[in-house]
Amino acid sequence: MAAITSANVANAIVKLVAADALPVLVGNLIMGNLVNRDYEPVLAHAGDTVNVPIPPVMVANNINILEGGTVQTQNPSLGNAQIVLNTHAEATFQIPDVTKVLAVPDLLKIYMQPCVAAIAQRVETDLLSLYAGFTANTPVGTPGTPITEPVIDSAETALFLSKIPASDQKFIVCDAATYSAWRQIPRFSEFQTAGDAGVKALIEGTVGKIKDFFVFRSQFVPKTGTSPVTTHNLAFARDAIGLVIRRLPQPLPGTGAIAEYAELGNFGMRVVMSYQPDTLAQQFTVDVLYGCGILRNTSGVQMLT
């Protein structure tokens, strides 16, 4: 049986913090759970560029065997989206008596939840800020005007005409006011017109799925302009946006810092514990290196309200 040492305890504390970090992050994400996530446990640094391959376009050839036809060889060009790892997001907190974390694990959640939620909000904001890059499809809706059924229908039609496969899931992420107006559209919130879905929207307050879109609301949907304020809600398929996450390096040996990686569901974070002599406390830093960008311009359309 291995002896209990201060080094073992320190490593155990960092692992305990790391184990609780990812579930909190994933639970606070909306966009981060919907977009195409590219994660590899390889070391990277801020500013590195990651090449995300995009499937090429192919055409079907009628070989016409009866007339001695031959196959038509195609030389498809693999598409490529370059995403720069330009965001190193971190949240740091200190615990004066870190041994209490081991004795009372609930204390850890009190420290961890707001810390990791702050990182999730940063990721969410960056993903939703990509709305301006969707230029292939004309925005639907009118600024300063509540959402209507024809606007939702137009967004679905735009993605259909962009040849989004029927099997691909499609999503709409909107702000609170749009979501609220959505729940008050009579055809979507009454039993006689929407069945059980209408009852669910009325009683539970969730829109669910409408016109082939899974609908979510976020507090971080961008708003621009004044009189009227334009809300940039987003309708998109999964491959419209890419979120690339890579591992950060371990601290240099002998510097007094201990790091542990937390990895779950194509997400990866680093948790670093160090001692701060100025405050006589243990300092924890939760950080993540990521970049995001548009993969398929045709797979998204703005819904203005």
mmCIF file of C-alpha atoms in Angstrom:
data_model
loop_
_atom_site.group_PDB
_atom_site.id
_atom_site.type_symbol
_atom_site.label_atom_id
_atom_site.label_comp_id
_atom_site.label_asym_id
_atom_site.label_seq_id
_atom_site.Cartn_x
_atom_site.Cartn_y
_atom_site.Cartn_z
ATOM 1 C CA MET A 1 0.000 0.000 0.000
ATOM 2 C CA ALA A 2 1.405 3.354 -1.031
ATOM 3 C CA ALA A 3 2.159 5.829 1.726
ATOM 4 C CA ILE A 4 0.045 8.981 1.965
ATOM 5 C CA THR A 5 2.233 11.971 1.199
ATOM 6 C CA SER A 6 1.652 15.642 0.535
ATOM 7 C CA ALA A 7 2.352 15.008 -3.155
ATOM 8 C CA ASN A 8 -0.317 12.307 -3.308
ATOM 9 C CA VAL A 9 -2.839 14.557 -1.598
ATOM 10 C CA ALA A 10 -2.045 17.421 -3.981
ATOM 11 C CA ASN A 11 -2.500 15.219 -7.028
ATOM 12 C CA ALA A 12 -5.738 13.839 -5.593
ATOM 13 C CA ILE A 13 -7.127 17.345 -5.070
ATOM 14 C CA VAL A 14 -6.355 18.403 -8.641
ATOM 15 C CA LYS A 15 -7.938 15.233 -10.018
ATOM 16 C CA LEU A 16 -11.014 15.854 -7.890
ATOM 17 C CA VAL A 17 -11.351 19.387 -9.226
ATOM 18 C CA ALA A 18 -10.793 18.242 -12.825
ATOM 19 C CA ALA A 19 -13.397 15.495 -12.532
ATOM 20 C CA ASP A 20 -16.051 18.044 -11.574
ATOM 21 C CA ALA A 21 -15.045 20.635 -14.178
ATOM 22 C CA LEU A 22 -16.266 19.122 -17.459
ATOM 23 C CA PRO A 23 -19.812 18.111 -16.463
ATOM 24 C CA VAL A 24 -20.429 21.667 -15.279
ATOM 25 C CA LEU A 25 -19.060 23.096 -18.529
ATOM 26 C CA VAL A 26 -21.093 20.797 -20.785
ATOM 27 C CA GLY A 27 -24.224 21.456 -18.743
ATOM 28 C CA ASN A 28 -23.914 25.209 -19.226
ATOM 29 C CA LEU A 29 -23.390 25.116 -22.994
ATOM 30 C CA ILE A 30 -26.066 25.478 -25.655
ATOM 31 C CA MET A 31 -24.194 26.244 -28.885
ATOM 32 C CA GLY A 32 -21.150 24.271 -27.781
ATOM 33 C CA ASN A 33 -23.257 21.121 -27.617
ATOM 34 C CA LEU A 34 -24.871 21.684 -31.027
ATOM 35 C CA VAL A 35 -21.987 22.573 -33.353
ATOM 36 C CA ASN A 36 -19.341 20.312 -34.889
ATOM 37 C CA ARG A 37 -16.701 19.770 -32.184
ATOM 38 C CA ASP A 38 -13.144 18.836 -33.127
ATOM 39 C CA TYR A 39 -11.087 17.753 -30.150
ATOM 40 C CA GLU A 40 -7.786 15.895 -30.033
ATOM 41 C CA PRO A 41 -5.658 15.390 -26.899
ATOM 42 C CA VAL A 42 -2.575 16.825 -28.589
ATOM 43 C CA LEU A 43 -0.611 19.738 -27.207
ATOM 44 C CA ALA A 44 -1.138 23.107 -28.877
ATOM 45 C CA HIS A 45 -0.440 26.759 -28.238
ATOM 46 C CA ALA A 46 -2.458 29.921 -28.720
ATOM 47 C CA GLY A 47 -2.231 31.073 -32.327
ATOM 48 C CA ASP A 48 -1.894 27.594 -33.843
ATOM 49 C CA THR A 49 -4.037 26.878 -36.906
ATOM 50 C CA VAL A 50 -6.070 23.690 -37.237
ATOM 51 C CA ASN A 51 -7.201 22.467 -40.656
ATOM 52 C CA VAL A 52 -10.682 20.940 -40.546
ATOM 53 C CA PRO A 53 -11.435 18.855 -43.676
ATOM 54 C CA ILE A 54 -14.726 19.401 -45.497
ATOM 55 C CA PRO A 55 -16.152 16.641 -47.773
ATOM 56 C CA PRO A 56 -15.891 17.423 -51.508
ATOM 57 C CA VAL A 57 -18.778 17.745 -53.957
ATOM 58 C CA MET A 58 -19.276 14.706 -56.235
ATOM 59 C CA VAL A 59 -21.505 14.153 -59.272
ATOM 60 C CA ALA A 60 -23.269 11.019 -60.516
ATOM 61 C CA ASN A 61 -22.416 9.686 -63.974
ATOM 62 C CA ASN A 62 -24.728 7.532 -66.115
ATOM 63 C CA ILE A 63 -22.397 4.776 -67.307
ATOM 64 C CA ASN A 64 -24.914 3.344 -69.833
ATOM 65 C CA ILE A 65 -23.603 -0.258 -69.959
ATOM 66 C CA LEU A 66 -25.672 -1.159 -73.041
ATOM 67 C CA GLU A 67 -23.704 1.293 -75.177
ATOM 68 C CA GLY A 68 -20.292 0.364 -73.766
ATOM 69 C CA GLY A 69 -20.018 3.301 -71.376
ATOM 70 C CA THR A 70 -17.117 3.685 -68.960
ATOM 71 C CA VAL A 71 -16.747 5.119 -65.516
ATOM 72 C CA GLN A 72 -15.980 8.792 -65.209
ATOM 73 C CA THR A 73 -13.060 9.370 -62.870
ATOM 74 C CA GLN A 74 -13.460 12.395 -60.652
ATOM 75 C CA ASN A 75 -10.727 14.332 -58.950
ATOM 76 C CA PRO A 76 -12.559 15.872 -56.024
ATOM 77 C CA SER A 77 -10.871 18.629 -54.087
ATOM 78 C CA LEU A 78 -11.138 18.124 -50.356
ATOM 79 C CA GLY A 79 -12.413 21.297 -48.770
ATOM 80 C CA ASN A 80 -10.603 22.852 -45.867
ATOM 81 C CA ALA A 81 -11.602 25.245 -43.122
ATOM 82 C CA GLN A 82 -8.814 26.852 -41.130
ATOM 83 C CA ILE A 83 -9.652 27.602 -37.528
ATOM 84 C CA VAL A 84 -7.162 29.517 -35.403
ATOM 85 C CA LEU A 85 -6.804 28.614 -31.728
ATOM 86 C CA ASN A 86 -7.054 32.259 -30.766
ATOM 87 C CA THR A 87 -8.863 32.060 -27.431
ATOM 88 C CA HIS A 88 -7.260 30.972 -24.177
ATOM 89 C CA ALA A 89 -10.099 31.320 -21.707
ATOM 90 C CA GLU A 90 -9.436 30.936 -18.001
ATOM 91 C CA ALA A 91 -11.164 31.349 -14.672
ATOM 92 C CA THR A 92 -9.185 31.395 -11.447
ATOM 93 C CA PHE A 93 -10.167 31.131 -7.796
ATOM 94 C CA GLN A 94 -8.412 30.588 -4.473
ATOM 95 C CA ILE A 95 -9.233 28.308 -1.544
ATOM 96 C CA PRO A 96 -7.644 29.267 1.802
ATOM 97 C CA ASP A 97 -7.971 25.785 3.351
ATOM 98 C CA VAL A 98 -7.877 23.323 0.481
ATOM 99 C CA THR A 99 -8.031 20.271 2.760
ATOM 100 C CA LYS A 100 -11.675 21.084 3.440
ATOM 101 C CA VAL A 101 -12.398 20.223 -0.194
ATOM 102 C CA LEU A 102 -11.495 16.619 0.487
ATOM 103 C CA ALA A 103 -13.519 16.520 3.699
ATOM 104 C CA VAL A 104 -16.581 18.345 2.302
ATOM 105 C CA PRO A 105 -16.824 17.744 -1.492
ATOM 106 C CA ASP A 106 -19.866 20.043 -1.785
ATOM 107 C CA LEU A 107 -17.555 22.985 -1.090
ATOM 108 C CA LEU A 108 -15.782 22.216 -4.348
ATOM 109 C CA LYS A 109 -18.972 22.670 -6.344
ATOM 110 C CA ILE A 110 -19.553 26.056 -4.727
ATOM 111 C CA TYR A 111 -16.186 27.196 -6.055
ATOM 112 C CA MET A 112 -16.259 25.335 -9.355
ATOM 113 C CA GLN A 113 -19.690 26.060 -10.770
ATOM 114 C CA PRO A 114 -19.382 29.844 -11.260
ATOM 115 C CA CYS A 115 -15.804 29.399 -12.446
ATOM 116 C CA VAL A 116 -16.613 26.901 -15.187
ATOM 117 C CA ALA A 117 -19.899 28.631 -16.060
ATOM 118 C CA ALA A 118 -17.886 31.755 -16.885
ATOM 119 C CA ILE A 119 -15.819 29.784 -19.404
ATOM 120 C CA ALA A 120 -18.980 28.277 -20.898
ATOM 121 C CA GLN A 121 -20.429 31.760 -21.356
ATOM 122 C CA ARG A 122 -17.285 32.863 -23.179
ATOM 123 C CA VAL A 123 -17.479 29.882 -25.564
ATOM 124 C CA GLU A 124 -21.201 30.496 -26.108
ATOM 125 C CA THR A 125 -20.660 34.179 -26.904
ATOM 126 C CA ASP A 126 -17.888 33.466 -29.402
ATOM 127 C CA LEU A 127 -19.941 30.852 -31.259
ATOM 128 C CA LEU A 128 -23.028 33.058 -31.526
ATOM 129 C CA SER A 129 -20.894 35.993 -32.674
ATOM 130 C CA LEU A 130 -20.199 34.122 -35.932
ATOM 131 C CA TYR A 131 -23.650 35.088 -37.249
ATOM 132 C CA ALA A 132 -22.266 37.763 -39.584
ATOM 133 C CA GLY A 133 -20.289 35.147 -41.516
ATOM 134 C CA PHE A 134 -23.410 33.430 -42.828
ATOM 135 C CA THR A 135 -23.782 35.297 -46.094
ATOM 136 C CA ALA A 136 -24.756 32.498 -48.499
ATOM 137 C CA ASN A 137 -28.404 32.633 -47.416
ATOM 138 C CA THR A 138 -30.374 35.868 -47.229
ATOM 139 C CA PRO A 139 -31.404 36.657 -43.626
ATOM 140 C CA VAL A 140 -35.067 36.068 -42.856
ATOM 141 C CA GLY A 141 -37.292 38.143 -40.590
ATOM 142 C CA THR A 142 -37.447 41.855 -39.829
ATOM 143 C CA PRO A 143 -35.397 43.679 -37.173
ATOM 144 C CA GLY A 144 -37.463 44.780 -34.184
ATOM 145 C CA THR A 145 -40.395 42.556 -35.196
ATOM 146 C CA PRO A 146 -41.563 39.498 -33.196
ATOM 147 C CA ILE A 147 -41.015 36.050 -34.671
ATOM 148 C CA THR A 148 -43.789 34.707 -36.921
ATOM 149 C CA GLU A 149 -44.530 31.332 -38.445
ATOM 150 C CA PRO A 150 -43.687 32.482 -42.025
ATOM 151 C CA VAL A 151 -40.208 33.544 -40.827
ATOM 152 C CA ILE A 152 -39.576 30.106 -39.318
ATOM 153 C CA ASP A 153 -40.838 28.502 -42.508
ATOM 154 C CA SER A 154 -38.534 30.690 -44.617
ATOM 155 C CA ALA A 155 -35.507 29.636 -42.565
ATOM 156 C CA GLU A 156 -36.299 25.958 -43.063
ATOM 157 C CA THR A 157 -36.841 26.513 -46.789
ATOM 158 C CA ALA A 158 -33.508 28.332 -47.095
ATOM 159 C CA LEU A 159 -31.612 25.396 -45.591
ATOM 160 C CA PHE A 160 -33.557 22.928 -47.736
ATOM 161 C CA LEU A 161 -32.618 24.835 -50.900
ATOM 162 C CA SER A 162 -29.004 24.778 -49.698
ATOM 163 C CA LYS A 163 -29.233 20.966 -49.975
ATOM 164 C CA ILE A 164 -28.802 20.217 -46.288
ATOM 165 C CA PRO A 165 -29.359 16.440 -46.014
ATOM 166 C CA ALA A 166 -32.747 15.555 -44.552
ATOM 167 C CA SER A 167 -30.995 13.301 -42.020
ATOM 168 C CA ASP A 168 -28.981 16.203 -40.584
ATOM 169 C CA GLN A 169 -30.357 17.733 -37.411
ATOM 170 C CA LYS A 170 -31.199 21.422 -37.643
ATOM 171 C CA PHE A 171 -31.323 23.899 -34.793
ATOM 172 C CA ILE A 172 -32.495 27.406 -33.976
ATOM 173 C CA VAL A 173 -30.893 29.331 -31.116
ATOM 174 C CA CYS A 174 -32.781 32.497 -30.216
ATOM 175 C CA ASP A 175 -32.917 35.061 -27.443
ATOM 176 C CA ALA A 176 -35.417 35.087 -24.568
ATOM 177 C CA ALA A 177 -37.812 37.594 -26.173
ATOM 178 C CA THR A 178 -37.990 35.598 -29.414
ATOM 179 C CA TYR A 179 -38.514 32.360 -27.507
ATOM 180 C CA SER A 180 -41.290 33.979 -25.486
ATOM 181 C CA ALA A 181 -43.040 35.295 -28.615
ATOM 182 C CA TRP A 182 -42.629 31.853 -30.181
ATOM 183 C CA ARG A 183 -44.541 30.215 -27.323
ATOM 184 C CA GLN A 184 -47.425 32.624 -27.892
ATOM 185 C CA ILE A 185 -47.979 31.783 -31.566
ATOM 186 C CA PRO A 186 -51.435 30.149 -31.319
ATOM 187 C CA ARG A 187 -50.737 27.310 -33.758
ATOM 188 C CA PHE A 188 -47.754 26.205 -31.679
ATOM 189 C CA SER A 189 -49.224 26.605 -28.190
ATOM 190 C CA GLU A 190 -52.750 25.234 -28.434
ATOM 191 C CA PHE A 191 -53.777 21.584 -28.142
ATOM 192 C CA GLN A 192 -56.301 21.786 -30.970
ATOM 193 C CA THR A 193 -53.591 22.881 -33.435
ATOM 194 C CA ALA A 194 -50.347 21.388 -32.067
ATOM 195 C CA GLY A 195 -51.555 18.451 -29.988
ATOM 196 C CA ASP A 196 -49.344 17.365 -27.088
ATOM 197 C CA ALA A 197 -46.562 19.684 -28.277
ATOM 198 C CA GLY A 198 -48.872 22.659 -27.759
ATOM 199 C CA VAL A 199 -49.731 21.514 -24.229
ATOM 200 C CA LYS A 200 -46.023 21.070 -23.472
ATOM 201 C CA ALA A 201 -45.245 24.571 -24.741
ATOM 202 C CA LEU A 202 -48.073 26.017 -22.662
ATOM 203 C CA ILE A 203 -47.453 24.116 -19.405
ATOM 204 C CA GLU A 204 -43.736 23.333 -19.391
ATOM 205 C CA GLY A 205 -42.655 26.380 -21.382
ATOM 206 C CA THR A 206 -40.503 24.459 -23.882
ATOM 207 C CA VAL A 207 -40.908 24.897 -27.626
ATOM 208 C CA GLY A 208 -39.224 21.593 -28.523
ATOM 209 C CA LYS A 209 -39.141 20.839 -32.238
ATOM 210 C CA ILE A 210 -40.965 22.879 -34.874
ATOM 211 C CA LYS A 211 -40.731 22.688 -38.680
ATOM 212 C CA ASP A 212 -37.765 20.298 -38.416
ATOM 213 C CA PHE A 213 -35.869 22.637 -36.055
ATOM 214 C CA PHE A 214 -34.883 21.866 -32.484
ATOM 215 C CA VAL A 215 -35.363 25.196 -30.720
ATOM 216 C CA PHE A 216 -33.161 26.500 -27.900
ATOM 217 C CA ARG A 217 -32.811 29.849 -26.185
ATOM 218 C CA SER A 218 -29.630 31.535 -25.072
ATOM 219 C CA GLN A 219 -28.843 34.642 -23.070
ATOM 220 C CA PHE A 220 -25.929 35.444 -25.380
ATOM 221 C CA VAL A 221 -27.612 35.933 -28.768
ATOM 222 C CA PRO A 222 -26.021 39.115 -30.217
ATOM 223 C CA LYS A 223 -28.003 42.330 -30.561
ATOM 224 C CA THR A 224 -26.938 45.283 -32.696
ATOM 225 C CA GLY A 225 -28.205 48.762 -33.519
ATOM 226 C CA THR A 226 -30.785 50.993 -31.908
ATOM 227 C CA SER A 227 -34.372 51.858 -32.874
ATOM 228 C CA PRO A 228 -34.912 49.120 -33.770
ATOM 229 C CA VAL A 229 -32.549 46.756 -32.016
ATOM 230 C CA THR A 230 -31.670 43.823 -34.292
ATOM 231 C CA THR A 231 -31.517 40.403 -32.657
ATOM 232 C CA HIS A 232 -29.389 37.940 -34.630
ATOM 233 C CA ASN A 233 -31.013 34.566 -33.942
ATOM 234 C CA LEU A 234 -29.425 31.693 -35.823
ATOM 235 C CA ALA A 235 -30.835 28.709 -37.707
ATOM 236 C CA PHE A 236 -28.191 26.163 -38.680
ATOM 237 C CA ALA A 237 -27.163 22.578 -39.233
ATOM 238 C CA ARG A 238 -24.444 20.938 -37.126
ATOM 239 C CA ASP A 239 -21.685 21.285 -39.740
ATOM 240 C CA ALA A 240 -22.275 25.006 -40.148
ATOM 241 C CA ILE A 241 -19.885 25.873 -37.302
ATOM 242 C CA GLY A 242 -16.768 24.221 -35.965
ATOM 243 C CA LEU A 243 -15.455 24.398 -32.405
ATOM 244 C CA VAL A 244 -11.836 23.245 -32.158
ATOM 245 C CA ILE A 245 -10.321 22.485 -28.749
ATOM 246 C CA ARG A 246 -6.775 21.374 -27.995
ATOM 247 C CA ARG A 247 -4.754 20.497 -24.910
ATOM 248 C CA LEU A 248 -2.632 23.095 -23.189
ATOM 249 C CA PRO A 249 0.890 22.076 -22.120
ATOM 250 C CA GLN A 250 1.750 20.945 -18.607
ATOM 251 C CA PRO A 251 3.481 23.509 -16.350
ATOM 252 C CA LEU A 252 7.254 23.314 -16.199
ATOM 253 C CA PRO A 253 8.494 20.780 -13.624
ATOM 254 C CA GLY A 254 9.688 22.277 -10.357
ATOM 255 C CA THR A 255 7.587 25.437 -10.649
ATOM 256 C CA GLY A 256 5.252 24.401 -7.842
ATOM 257 C CA ALA A 257 2.207 23.892 -10.074
ATOM 258 C CA ILE A 258 0.287 20.648 -10.617
ATOM 259 C CA ALA A 259 -1.974 20.172 -13.632
ATOM 260 C CA GLU A 260 -4.615 17.624 -14.593
ATOM 261 C CA TYR A 261 -6.671 17.315 -17.780
ATOM 262 C CA ALA A 262 -10.442 16.977 -17.814
ATOM 263 C CA GLU A 263 -11.785 15.460 -21.025
ATOM 264 C CA LEU A 264 -15.364 14.501 -21.834
ATOM 265 C CA GLY A 265 -17.445 14.345 -25.010
ATOM 266 C CA ASN A 266 -15.004 16.157 -27.338
ATOM 267 C CA PHE A 267 -14.264 18.796 -24.740
ATOM 268 C CA GLY A 268 -10.962 19.225 -22.965
ATOM 269 C CA MET A 269 -9.853 21.528 -20.163
ATOM 270 C CA ARG A 270 -6.812 21.922 -17.971
ATOM 271 C CA VAL A 271 -6.921 22.396 -14.206
ATOM 272 C CA VAL A 272 -3.813 23.868 -12.570
ATOM 273 C CA MET A 273 -3.225 24.111 -8.811
ATOM 274 C CA SER A 274 -0.483 26.315 -7.392
ATOM 275 C CA TYR A 275 0.360 27.949 -4.083
ATOM 276 C CA GLN A 276 0.119 31.721 -3.651
ATOM 277 C CA PRO A 277 2.390 32.903 -0.807
ATOM 278 C CA ASP A 278 0.880 36.422 -0.848
ATOM 279 C CA THR A 279 -2.526 35.120 0.219
ATOM 280 C CA LEU A 280 -1.420 31.836 1.831
ATOM 281 C CA ALA A 281 -3.979 30.015 -0.287
ATOM 282 C CA GLN A 282 -4.126 27.394 -2.990
ATOM 283 C CA GLN A 283 -4.940 28.848 -6.388
ATOM 284 C CA PHE A 284 -6.912 26.905 -9.004
ATOM 285 C CA THR A 285 -6.995 27.899 -12.655
ATOM 286 C CA VAL A 286 -9.388 26.228 -15.058
ATOM 287 C CA ASP A 287 -8.504 27.060 -18.655
ATOM 288 C CA VAL A 288 -9.228 25.925 -22.202
ATOM 289 C CA LEU A 289 -7.620 26.661 -25.565
ATOM 290 C CA TYR A 290 -10.061 26.836 -28.446
ATOM 291 C CA GLY A 291 -11.032 28.477 -31.701
ATOM 292 C CA CYS A 292 -14.275 28.570 -33.638
ATOM 293 C CA GLY A 293 -15.263 29.357 -37.204
ATOM 294 C CA ILE A 294 -17.718 28.723 -39.987
ATOM 295 C CA LEU A 295 -17.309 25.403 -41.778
ATOM 296 C CA ARG A 296 -20.206 25.565 -44.258
ATOM 297 C CA ASN A 297 -21.563 28.988 -45.136
ATOM 298 C CA THR A 298 -24.657 27.495 -46.770
ATOM 299 C CA SER A 299 -25.628 25.594 -43.618
ATOM 300 C CA GLY A 300 -26.733 28.618 -41.605
ATOM 301 C CA VAL A 301 -29.150 31.522 -41.936
ATOM 302 C CA GLN A 302 -29.819 34.516 -39.707
ATOM 303 C CA MET A 303 -33.311 34.967 -38.249
ATOM 304 C CA LEU A 304 -33.756 38.647 -37.452
ATOM 305 C CA THR A 305 -36.207 39.844 -34.841
#
